mmCIF file of C-alpha atoms in Angstrom:
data_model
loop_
_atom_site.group_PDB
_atom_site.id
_atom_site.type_symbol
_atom_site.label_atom_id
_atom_site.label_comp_id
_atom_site.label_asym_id
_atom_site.label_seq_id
_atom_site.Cartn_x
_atom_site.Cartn_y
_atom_site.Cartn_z
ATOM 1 C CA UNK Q 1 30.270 -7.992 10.825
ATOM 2 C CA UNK Q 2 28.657 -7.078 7.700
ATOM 3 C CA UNK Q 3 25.848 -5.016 6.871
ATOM 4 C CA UNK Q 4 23.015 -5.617 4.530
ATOM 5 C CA UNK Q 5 20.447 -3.945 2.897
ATOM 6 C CA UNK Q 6 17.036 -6.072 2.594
ATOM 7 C CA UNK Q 7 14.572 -4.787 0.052
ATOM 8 C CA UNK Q 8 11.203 -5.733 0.037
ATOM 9 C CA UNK Q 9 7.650 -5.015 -0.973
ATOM 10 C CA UNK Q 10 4.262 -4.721 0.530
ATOM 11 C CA UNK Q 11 0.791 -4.965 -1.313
ATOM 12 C CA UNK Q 12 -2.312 -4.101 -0.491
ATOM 13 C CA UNK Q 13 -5.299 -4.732 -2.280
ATOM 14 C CA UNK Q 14 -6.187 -1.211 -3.238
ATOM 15 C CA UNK Q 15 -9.534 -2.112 -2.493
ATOM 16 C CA UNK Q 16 -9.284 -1.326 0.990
ATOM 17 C CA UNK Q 17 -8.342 2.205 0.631
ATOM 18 C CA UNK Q 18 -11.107 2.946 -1.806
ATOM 19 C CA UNK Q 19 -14.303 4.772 -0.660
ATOM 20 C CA UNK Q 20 -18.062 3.058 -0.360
ATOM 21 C CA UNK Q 21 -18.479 4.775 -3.831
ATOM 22 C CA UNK Q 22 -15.304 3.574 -5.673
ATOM 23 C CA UNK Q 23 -15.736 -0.142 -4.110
ATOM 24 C CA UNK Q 24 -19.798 0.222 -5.381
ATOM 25 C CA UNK Q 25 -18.331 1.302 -8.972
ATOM 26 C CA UNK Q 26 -15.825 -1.713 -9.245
ATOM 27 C CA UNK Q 27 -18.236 -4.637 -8.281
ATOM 28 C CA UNK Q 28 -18.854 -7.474 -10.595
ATOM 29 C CA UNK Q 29 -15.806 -6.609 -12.830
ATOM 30 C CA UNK Q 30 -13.921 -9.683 -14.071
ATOM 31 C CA UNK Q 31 -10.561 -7.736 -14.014
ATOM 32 C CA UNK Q 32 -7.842 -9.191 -11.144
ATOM 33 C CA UNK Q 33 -8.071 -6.098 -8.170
ATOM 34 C CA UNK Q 34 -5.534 -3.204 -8.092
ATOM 35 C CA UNK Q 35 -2.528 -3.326 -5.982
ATOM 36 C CA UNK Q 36 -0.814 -0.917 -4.395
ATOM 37 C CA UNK Q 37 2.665 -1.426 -3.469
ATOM 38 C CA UNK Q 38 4.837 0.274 -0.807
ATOM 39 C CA UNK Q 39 9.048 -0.708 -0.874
ATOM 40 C CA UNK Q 40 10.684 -1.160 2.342
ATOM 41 C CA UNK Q 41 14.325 -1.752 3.248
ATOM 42 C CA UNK Q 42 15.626 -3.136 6.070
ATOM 43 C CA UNK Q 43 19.428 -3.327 7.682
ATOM 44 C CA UNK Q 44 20.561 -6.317 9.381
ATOM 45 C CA UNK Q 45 24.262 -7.743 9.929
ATOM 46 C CA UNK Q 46 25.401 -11.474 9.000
ATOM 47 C CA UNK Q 47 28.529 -12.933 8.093
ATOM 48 C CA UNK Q 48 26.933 -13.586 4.981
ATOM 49 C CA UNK Q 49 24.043 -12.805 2.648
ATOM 50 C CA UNK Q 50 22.416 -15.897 3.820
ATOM 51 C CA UNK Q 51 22.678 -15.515 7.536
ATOM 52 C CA UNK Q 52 21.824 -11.591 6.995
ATOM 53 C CA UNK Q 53 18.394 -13.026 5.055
ATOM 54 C CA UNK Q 54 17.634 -15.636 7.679
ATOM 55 C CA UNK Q 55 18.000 -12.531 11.047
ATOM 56 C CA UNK Q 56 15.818 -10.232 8.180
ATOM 57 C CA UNK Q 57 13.010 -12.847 8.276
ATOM 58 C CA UNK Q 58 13.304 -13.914 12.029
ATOM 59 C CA UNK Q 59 12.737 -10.692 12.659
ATOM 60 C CA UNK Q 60 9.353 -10.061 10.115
ATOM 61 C CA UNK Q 61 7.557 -14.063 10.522
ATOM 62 C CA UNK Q 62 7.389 -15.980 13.259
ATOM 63 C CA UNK Q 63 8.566 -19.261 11.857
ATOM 64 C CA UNK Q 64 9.980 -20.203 8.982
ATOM 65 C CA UNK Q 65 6.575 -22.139 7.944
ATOM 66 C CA UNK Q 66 4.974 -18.849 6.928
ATOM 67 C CA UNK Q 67 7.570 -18.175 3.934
ATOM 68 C CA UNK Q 68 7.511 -19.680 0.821
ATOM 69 C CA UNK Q 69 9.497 -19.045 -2.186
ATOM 70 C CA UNK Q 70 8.336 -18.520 -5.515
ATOM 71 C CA UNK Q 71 9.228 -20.170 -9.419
ATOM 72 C CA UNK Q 72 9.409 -19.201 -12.566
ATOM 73 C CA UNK Q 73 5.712 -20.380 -13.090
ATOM 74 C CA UNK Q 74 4.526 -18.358 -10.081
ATOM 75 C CA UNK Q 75 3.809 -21.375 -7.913
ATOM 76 C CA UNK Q 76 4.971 -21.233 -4.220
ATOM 77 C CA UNK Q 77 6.906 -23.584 -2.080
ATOM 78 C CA UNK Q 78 7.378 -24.424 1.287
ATOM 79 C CA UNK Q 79 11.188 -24.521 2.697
ATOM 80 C CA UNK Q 80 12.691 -27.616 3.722
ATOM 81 C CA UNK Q 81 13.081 -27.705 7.682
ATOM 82 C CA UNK Q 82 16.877 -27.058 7.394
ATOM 83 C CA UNK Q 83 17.174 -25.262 4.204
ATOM 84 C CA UNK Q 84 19.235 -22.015 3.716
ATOM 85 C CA UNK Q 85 17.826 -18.159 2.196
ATOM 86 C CA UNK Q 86 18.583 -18.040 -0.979
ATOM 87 C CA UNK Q 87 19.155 -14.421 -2.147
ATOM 88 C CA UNK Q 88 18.395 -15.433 -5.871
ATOM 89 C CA UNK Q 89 15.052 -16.631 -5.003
ATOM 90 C CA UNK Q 90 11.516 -14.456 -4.486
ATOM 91 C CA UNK Q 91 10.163 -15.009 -1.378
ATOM 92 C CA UNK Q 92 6.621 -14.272 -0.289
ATOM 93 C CA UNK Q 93 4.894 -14.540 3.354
ATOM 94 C CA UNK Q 94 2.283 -12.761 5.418
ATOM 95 C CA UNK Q 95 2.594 -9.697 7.433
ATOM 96 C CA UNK Q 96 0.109 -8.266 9.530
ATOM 97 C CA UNK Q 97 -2.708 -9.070 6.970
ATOM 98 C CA UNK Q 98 -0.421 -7.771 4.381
ATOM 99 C CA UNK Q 99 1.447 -9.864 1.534
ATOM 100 C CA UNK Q 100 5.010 -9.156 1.352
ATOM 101 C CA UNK Q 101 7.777 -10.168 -1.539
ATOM 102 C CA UNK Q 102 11.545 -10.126 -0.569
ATOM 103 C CA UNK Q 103 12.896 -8.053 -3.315
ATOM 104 C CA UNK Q 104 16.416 -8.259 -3.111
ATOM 105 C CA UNK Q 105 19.831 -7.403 -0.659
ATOM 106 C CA UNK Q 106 22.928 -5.814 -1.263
ATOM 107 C CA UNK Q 107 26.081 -5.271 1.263
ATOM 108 C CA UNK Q 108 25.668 -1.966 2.285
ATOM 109 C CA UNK Q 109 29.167 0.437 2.771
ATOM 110 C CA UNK Q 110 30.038 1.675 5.910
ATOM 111 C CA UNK Q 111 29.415 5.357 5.908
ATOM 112 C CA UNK Q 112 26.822 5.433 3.097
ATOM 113 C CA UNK Q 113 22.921 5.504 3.267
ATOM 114 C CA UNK Q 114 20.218 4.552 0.601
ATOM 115 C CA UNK Q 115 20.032 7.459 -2.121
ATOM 116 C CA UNK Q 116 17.071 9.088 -1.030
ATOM 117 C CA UNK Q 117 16.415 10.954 -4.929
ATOM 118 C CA UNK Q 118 17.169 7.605 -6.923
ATOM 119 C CA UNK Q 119 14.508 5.431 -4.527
ATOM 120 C CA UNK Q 120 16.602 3.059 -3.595
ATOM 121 C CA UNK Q 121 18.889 2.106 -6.058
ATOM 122 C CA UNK Q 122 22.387 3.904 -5.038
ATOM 123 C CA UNK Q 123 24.051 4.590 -1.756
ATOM 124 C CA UNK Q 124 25.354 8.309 -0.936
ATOM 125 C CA UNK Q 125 27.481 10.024 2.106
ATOM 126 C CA UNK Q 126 25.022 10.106 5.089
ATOM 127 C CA UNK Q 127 26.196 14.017 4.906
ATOM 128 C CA UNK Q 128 24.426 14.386 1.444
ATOM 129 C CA UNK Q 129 21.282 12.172 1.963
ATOM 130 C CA UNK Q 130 20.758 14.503 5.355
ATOM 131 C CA UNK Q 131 21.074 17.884 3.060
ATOM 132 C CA UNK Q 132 18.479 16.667 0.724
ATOM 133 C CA UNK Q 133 16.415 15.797 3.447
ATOM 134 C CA UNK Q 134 16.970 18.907 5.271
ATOM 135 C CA UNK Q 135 15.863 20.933 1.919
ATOM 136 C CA UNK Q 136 12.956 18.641 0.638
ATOM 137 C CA UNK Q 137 11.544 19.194 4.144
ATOM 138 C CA UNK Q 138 11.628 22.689 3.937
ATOM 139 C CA UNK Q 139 10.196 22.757 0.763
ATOM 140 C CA UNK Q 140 7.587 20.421 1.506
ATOM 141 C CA UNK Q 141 6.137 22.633 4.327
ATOM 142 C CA UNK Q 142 6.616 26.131 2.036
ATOM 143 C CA UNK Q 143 4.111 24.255 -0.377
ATOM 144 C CA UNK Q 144 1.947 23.224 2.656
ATOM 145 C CA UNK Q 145 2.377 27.256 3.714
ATOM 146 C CA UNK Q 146 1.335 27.923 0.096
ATOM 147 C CA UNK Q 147 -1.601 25.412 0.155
ATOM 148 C CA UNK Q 148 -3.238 27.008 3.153
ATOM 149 C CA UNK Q 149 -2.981 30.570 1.867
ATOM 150 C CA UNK Q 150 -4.792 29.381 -1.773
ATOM 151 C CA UNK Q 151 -8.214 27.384 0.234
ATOM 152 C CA UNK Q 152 -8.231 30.661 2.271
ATOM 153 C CA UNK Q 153 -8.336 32.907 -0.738
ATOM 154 C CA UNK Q 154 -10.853 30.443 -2.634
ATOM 155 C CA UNK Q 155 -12.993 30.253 0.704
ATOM 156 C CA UNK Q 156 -12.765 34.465 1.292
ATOM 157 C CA UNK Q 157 -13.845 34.605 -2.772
#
């Protein structure tokens, strides 16, 4: 059986990472609220792009009632009872307090991973995603090392 890659977003209202202060600063502006937006993929197996997007969202809403899918003037719509995923069409619904947007699928090769330098968009051999890992983990904590020695020096004067 297949697999598939399911991409999707989650917002959240920057709002509620802001501190007291920041939240205090922004009140009674007009402007629409910031949104900050984390991408998620998921892999799931169908015969079919449809049945893979139908096990993606039985396994992220409890019924089908909660997702709606979205036009070209924005506006959202329920599904009919019996109607089938469309992968062409935006769908939105509600995930632990957190709006969601399906963002796309693609049949992902056997023996390749998601690019983890091009965010996303490319597969590579799970050998090669693991290397890059490997080194931009290392990397990461030498700059952590690096961070620690500089606070010490600024705090020792």
């Amino acid at each position: 059986m297949p697999t598939y890659r399911v991409y999707y977003a989650e917002r959240e209202p920057v709002e509620a990472t802001a501190t007291p202060s920041e939240r205090l600063a922004r009140l009674g502006r007009t402007d629409k609220a910031e949104l900050k937006e984390t991408e998620w993929e998921d892999e799931v197996e169908g015969d079919s792009q449809v049945e893979a997007l139908d096990a993606f969202f039985r396994n992220h809403v409890p019924d089908r009632t909660r997702v709606q899918w979205v036009d070209d003037e924005g506006r959202g719509h329920s599904l009919g009872g019996t109607e089938d995923f469309d992968p062409d069409k935006t769908y939105v619904w509600v995930e632990n307090d957190r709006p969601m947007e399906f963002q796309g699928i693609d049949e992902a090769t056997p023996g390749m991973v998601t690019c983890p330098l091009c965010n996303g968009h490319g597969e590579v051999e799970e050998a090669l995603a693991a290397e890059f890992h490997e080194v931009w983990d290392e990397e990461e904590s030498e700059d952590e090392e690096g961070e620690d020695d500089e606070s010490r020096a600024d705090v020792q004067g």
